[in-house]
Coordinates of C-alpha atoms and ligand atoms in Angstrom, one line a residue:
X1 CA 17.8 -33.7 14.2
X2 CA 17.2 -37.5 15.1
X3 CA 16.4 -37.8 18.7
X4 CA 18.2 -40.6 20.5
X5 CA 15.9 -43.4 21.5
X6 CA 16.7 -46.0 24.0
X7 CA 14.5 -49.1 24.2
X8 CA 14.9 -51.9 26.8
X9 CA 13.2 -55.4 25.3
X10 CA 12.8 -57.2 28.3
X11 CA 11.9 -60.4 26.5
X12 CA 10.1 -63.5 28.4
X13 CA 11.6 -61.7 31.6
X14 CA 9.9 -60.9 35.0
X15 CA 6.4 -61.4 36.3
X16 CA 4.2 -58.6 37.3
X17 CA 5.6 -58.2 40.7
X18 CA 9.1 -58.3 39.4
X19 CA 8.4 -55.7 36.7
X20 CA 7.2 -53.5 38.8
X21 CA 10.4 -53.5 40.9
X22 CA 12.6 -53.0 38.2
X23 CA 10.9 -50.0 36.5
X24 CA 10.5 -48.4 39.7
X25 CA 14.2 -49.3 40.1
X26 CA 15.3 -47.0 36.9
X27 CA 12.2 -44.7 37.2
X28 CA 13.8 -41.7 39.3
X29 CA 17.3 -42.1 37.9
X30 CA 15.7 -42.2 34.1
X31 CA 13.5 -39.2 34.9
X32 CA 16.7 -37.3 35.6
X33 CA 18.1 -37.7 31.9
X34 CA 16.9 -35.4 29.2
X35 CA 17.7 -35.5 25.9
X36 CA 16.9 -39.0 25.0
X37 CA 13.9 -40.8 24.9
X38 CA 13.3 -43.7 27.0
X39 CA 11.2 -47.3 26.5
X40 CA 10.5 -50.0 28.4
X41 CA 8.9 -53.0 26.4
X42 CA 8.0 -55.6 29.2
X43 CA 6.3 -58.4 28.7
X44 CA 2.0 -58.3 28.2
X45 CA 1.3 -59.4 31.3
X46 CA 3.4 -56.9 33.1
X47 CA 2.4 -53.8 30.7
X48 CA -0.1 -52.8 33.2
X49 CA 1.8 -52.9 36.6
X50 CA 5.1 -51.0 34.3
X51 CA 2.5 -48.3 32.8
X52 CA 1.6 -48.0 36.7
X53 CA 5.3 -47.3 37.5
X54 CA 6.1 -44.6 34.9
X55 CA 2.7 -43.2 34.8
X56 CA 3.5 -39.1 34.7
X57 CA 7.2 -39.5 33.7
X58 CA 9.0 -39.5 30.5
X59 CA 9.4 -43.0 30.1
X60 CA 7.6 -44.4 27.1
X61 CA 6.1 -48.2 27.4
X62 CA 6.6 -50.5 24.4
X63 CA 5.5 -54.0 23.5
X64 CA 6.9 -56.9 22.3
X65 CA 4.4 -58.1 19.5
X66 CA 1.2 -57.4 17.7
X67 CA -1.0 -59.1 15.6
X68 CA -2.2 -57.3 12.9
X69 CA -6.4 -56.6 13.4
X70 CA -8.2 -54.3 15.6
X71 CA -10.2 -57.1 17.6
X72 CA -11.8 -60.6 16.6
X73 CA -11.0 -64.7 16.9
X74 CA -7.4 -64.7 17.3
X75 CA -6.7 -66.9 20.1
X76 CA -4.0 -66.1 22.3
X77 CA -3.0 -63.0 20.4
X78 CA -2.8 -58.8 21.5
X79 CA -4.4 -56.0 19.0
X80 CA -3.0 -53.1 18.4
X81 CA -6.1 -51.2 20.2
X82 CA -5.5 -52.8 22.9
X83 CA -2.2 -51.9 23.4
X84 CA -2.5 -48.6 22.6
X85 CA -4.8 -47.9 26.2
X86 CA -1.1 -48.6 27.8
X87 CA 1.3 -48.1 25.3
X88 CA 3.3 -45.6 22.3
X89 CA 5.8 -48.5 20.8
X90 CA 5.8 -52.1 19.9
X91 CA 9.0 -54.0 18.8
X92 CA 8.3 -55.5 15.3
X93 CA 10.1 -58.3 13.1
X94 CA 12.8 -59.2 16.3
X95 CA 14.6 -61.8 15.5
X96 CA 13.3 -64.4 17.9
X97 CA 9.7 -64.1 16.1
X98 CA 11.4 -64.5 12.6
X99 CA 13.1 -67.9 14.1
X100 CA 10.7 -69.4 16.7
X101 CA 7.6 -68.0 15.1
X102 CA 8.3 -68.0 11.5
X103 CA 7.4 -64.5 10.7
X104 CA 8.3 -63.3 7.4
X105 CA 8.8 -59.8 5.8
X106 CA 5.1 -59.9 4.3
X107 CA 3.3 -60.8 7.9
X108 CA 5.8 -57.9 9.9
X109 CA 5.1 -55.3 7.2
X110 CA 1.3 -56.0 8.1
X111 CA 2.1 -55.2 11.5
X112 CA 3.9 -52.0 10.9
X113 CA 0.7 -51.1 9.2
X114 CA -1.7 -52.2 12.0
X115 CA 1.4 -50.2 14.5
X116 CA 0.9 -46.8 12.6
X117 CA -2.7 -46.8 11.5
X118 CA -3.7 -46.9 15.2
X119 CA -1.4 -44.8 16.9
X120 CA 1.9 -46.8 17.8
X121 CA 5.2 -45.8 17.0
X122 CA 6.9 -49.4 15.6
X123 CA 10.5 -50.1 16.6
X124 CA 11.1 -53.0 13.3
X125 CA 13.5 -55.3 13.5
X126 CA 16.3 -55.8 10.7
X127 CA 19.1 -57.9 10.3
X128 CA 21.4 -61.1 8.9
X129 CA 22.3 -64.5 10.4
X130 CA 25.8 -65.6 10.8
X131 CA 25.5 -67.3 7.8
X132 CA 24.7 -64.5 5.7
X133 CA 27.6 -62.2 7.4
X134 CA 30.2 -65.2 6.8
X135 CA 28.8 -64.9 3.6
X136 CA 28.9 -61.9 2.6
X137 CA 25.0 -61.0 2.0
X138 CA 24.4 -58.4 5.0
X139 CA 23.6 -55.9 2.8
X140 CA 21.7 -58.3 0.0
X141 CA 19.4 -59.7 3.5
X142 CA 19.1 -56.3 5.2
X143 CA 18.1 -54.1 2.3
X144 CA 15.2 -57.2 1.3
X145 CA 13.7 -56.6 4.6
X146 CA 13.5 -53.0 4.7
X147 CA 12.5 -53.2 1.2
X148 CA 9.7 -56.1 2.7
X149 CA 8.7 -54.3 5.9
X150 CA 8.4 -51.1 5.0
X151 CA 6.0 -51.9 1.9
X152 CA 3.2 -49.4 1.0
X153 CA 4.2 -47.2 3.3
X154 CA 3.6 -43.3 3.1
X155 CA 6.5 -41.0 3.8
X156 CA 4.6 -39.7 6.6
X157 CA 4.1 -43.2 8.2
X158 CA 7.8 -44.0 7.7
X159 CA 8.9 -40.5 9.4
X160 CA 6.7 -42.7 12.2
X161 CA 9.2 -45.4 12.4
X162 CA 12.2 -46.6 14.5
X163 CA 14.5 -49.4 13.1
X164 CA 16.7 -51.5 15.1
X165 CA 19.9 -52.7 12.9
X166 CA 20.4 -56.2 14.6
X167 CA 22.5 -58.8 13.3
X168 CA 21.3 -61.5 14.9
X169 CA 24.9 -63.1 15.3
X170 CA 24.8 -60.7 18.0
X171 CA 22.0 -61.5 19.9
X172 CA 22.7 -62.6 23.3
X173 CA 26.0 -63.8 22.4
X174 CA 28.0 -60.9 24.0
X175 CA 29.6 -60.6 20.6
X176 CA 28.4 -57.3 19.4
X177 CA 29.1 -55.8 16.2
X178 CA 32.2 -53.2 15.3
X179 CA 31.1 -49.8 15.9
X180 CA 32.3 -49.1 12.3
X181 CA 30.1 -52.1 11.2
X182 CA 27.0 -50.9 12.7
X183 CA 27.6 -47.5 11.5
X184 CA 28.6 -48.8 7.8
X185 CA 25.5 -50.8 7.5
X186 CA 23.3 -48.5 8.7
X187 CA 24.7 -45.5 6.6
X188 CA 25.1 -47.5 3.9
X189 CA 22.8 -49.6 3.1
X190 CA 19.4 -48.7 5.3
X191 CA 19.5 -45.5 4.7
X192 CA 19.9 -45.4 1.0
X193 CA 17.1 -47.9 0.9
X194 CA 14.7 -45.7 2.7
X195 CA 16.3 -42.6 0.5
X196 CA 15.6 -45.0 -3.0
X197 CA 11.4 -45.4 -1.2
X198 CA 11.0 -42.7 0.8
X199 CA 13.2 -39.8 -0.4
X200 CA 16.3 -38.9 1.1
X201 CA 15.1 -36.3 3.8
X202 CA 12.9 -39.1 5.2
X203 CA 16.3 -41.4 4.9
X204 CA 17.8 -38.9 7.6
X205 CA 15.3 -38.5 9.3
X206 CA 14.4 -41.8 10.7
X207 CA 15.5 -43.0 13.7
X208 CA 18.1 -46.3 13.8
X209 CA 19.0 -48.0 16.5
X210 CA 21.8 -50.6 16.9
X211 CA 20.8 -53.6 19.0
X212 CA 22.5 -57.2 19.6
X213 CA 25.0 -57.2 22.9
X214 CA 24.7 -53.5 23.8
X215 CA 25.8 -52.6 27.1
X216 CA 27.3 -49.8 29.4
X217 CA 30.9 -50.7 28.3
X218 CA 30.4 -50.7 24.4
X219 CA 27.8 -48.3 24.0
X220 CA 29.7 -45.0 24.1
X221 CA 31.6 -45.9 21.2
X222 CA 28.7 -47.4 19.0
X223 CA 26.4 -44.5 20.2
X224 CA 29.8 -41.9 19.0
X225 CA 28.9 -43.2 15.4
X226 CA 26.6 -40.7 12.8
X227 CA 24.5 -42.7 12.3
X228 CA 23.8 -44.9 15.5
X229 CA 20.8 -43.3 17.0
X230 CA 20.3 -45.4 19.9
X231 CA 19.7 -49.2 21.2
X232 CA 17.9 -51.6 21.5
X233 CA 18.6 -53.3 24.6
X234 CA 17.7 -56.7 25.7
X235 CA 20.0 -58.6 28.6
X236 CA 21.8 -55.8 29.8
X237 CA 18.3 -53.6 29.8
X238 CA 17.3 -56.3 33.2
X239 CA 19.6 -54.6 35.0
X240 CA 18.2 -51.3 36.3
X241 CA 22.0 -49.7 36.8
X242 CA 23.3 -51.1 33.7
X243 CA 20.2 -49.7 31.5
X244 CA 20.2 -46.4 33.1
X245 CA 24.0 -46.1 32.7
X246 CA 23.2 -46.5 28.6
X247 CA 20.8 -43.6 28.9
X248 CA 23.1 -41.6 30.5
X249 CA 25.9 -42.3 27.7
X250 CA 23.4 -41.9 25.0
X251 CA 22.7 -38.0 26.7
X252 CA 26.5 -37.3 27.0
X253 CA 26.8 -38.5 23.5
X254 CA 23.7 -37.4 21.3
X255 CA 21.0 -35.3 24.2
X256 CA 22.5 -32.3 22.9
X257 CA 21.4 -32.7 19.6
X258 CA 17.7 -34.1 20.8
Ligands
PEP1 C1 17.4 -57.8 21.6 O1 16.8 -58.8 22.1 O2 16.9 -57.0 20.9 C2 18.8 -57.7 22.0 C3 19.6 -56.8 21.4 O3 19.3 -58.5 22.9 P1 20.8 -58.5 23.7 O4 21.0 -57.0 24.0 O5 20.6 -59.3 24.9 O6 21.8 -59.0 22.7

């Protein structure tokens, strides 16, 4: 059984001081829930003063980013042994980085490498433009990428994984996709992927998330769908009630499965 996973992606959100309040906000309400399992991917600055917060609770910390070497002369830039002193996830191949920062299929799959050889747990972005929707090439975009992420992996390192199905159409807009959408493309085209490269108990195995306008009013329905196995979060995860009220749907709806 997939255990449901509910990640909040705070983004270029909050300073240090602010983070802190919010995590402690949700920390005693997202103790209470069971069943589901709970991250909170604040910015790198505020990873320390969040990992403070939830220390000795079930809440998971995630990052944003990586880049892919252990150490070394990379200006400006976070390792993935770093992280791990503070964290278990990091969000991979979001679609912000593909558009402002020009990653491509080959540098994330590097990442997810760097994620899983030391000890992170990689939630990887997937997902098409408006464009490519209007166009009809969802499943011709989001089947490259898994296909270019997931490269060279083992089937034990992809049991590892979490993917978040975002179209990024949805992103912010408050437009999020159909329930029947998210499940369709999920269940039929991400999974078979992973089933043609991985093998098909490894296809049902891996945790998928939906992300791109999640909130407390849609997410019963898209969380109600097979193959929906939690969120990714981002604007409605900045508000402690409105994130914590997600977690609680995703227990009504899947925790008994967990
Ligand atoms: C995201 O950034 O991953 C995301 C899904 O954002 P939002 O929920 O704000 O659409």
């Amino acid at each position: 059984m997939r255990v449901p996973i509910i990640a909040g992606n705070w983004k270029m959100n909050k300073t240090p001081s602010e983070a802190r309040r919010l995590a402690a906000e949700m920390r005693e309400e997202l103790e209470r829930i069971a069943g589901v399992e709970k991250v909170l991917c604040p910015p790198f600055i505020d990873i320390p003063a969040v990992a403070e917060v939830v220390q000795g609770t079930s809440i998971a910390i995630g990052a944003q980013n990586l880049f892919p070497a252990p150490s070394g002369a990379y200006t400006g830039e976070i390792s993935p042994v770093m992280l791990k002193e503070l964290c278990q996830f990091v969000i991979l191949g979001h679609s912000e980085r593909r558009a402002y920062f020009h990653e491509d299929d080959s540098f994330i799959n590097r990442k997810v490498l760097a994620a899983l050889e030391h000890g992170l747990t990689p939630i990887v972005c997937v997902g098409e433009n408006l464009e490519q929707n209007r166009a009809g090439k969802t499943e011709e975009v989001v089947s490259g990428q898994v296909r270019g992420v997931f490269n060279g992996l083992s089937r034990e390192q992809m049991l590892r994984v979490v993917i978040a199905y975002e179209p990024v159409w949805a992103i912010g807009t408050g437009l999020a996709a159909t329930a029947a959408d998210a499940d369709r493309v999920i269940g039929q085209v991400i999974r078979p992927v992973l089933s043609d490269l991985f093998g098909e108990d490894v296809a049902q195995a891996v945790r998928v998330q939906y992300g791109g306008s999640m909130n407390a009013a849609n997410s019963r329905e898209l969380l109600e769908r097979e193959n929906v196995d939690g969120g990714l979060i981002g604007g409605a995860s900045l508000k402690a009630n409105e994130f914590v009220e997600i977690v609680r749907i995703a227990a009504a709806v899947k925790g008994c499965k967990g």
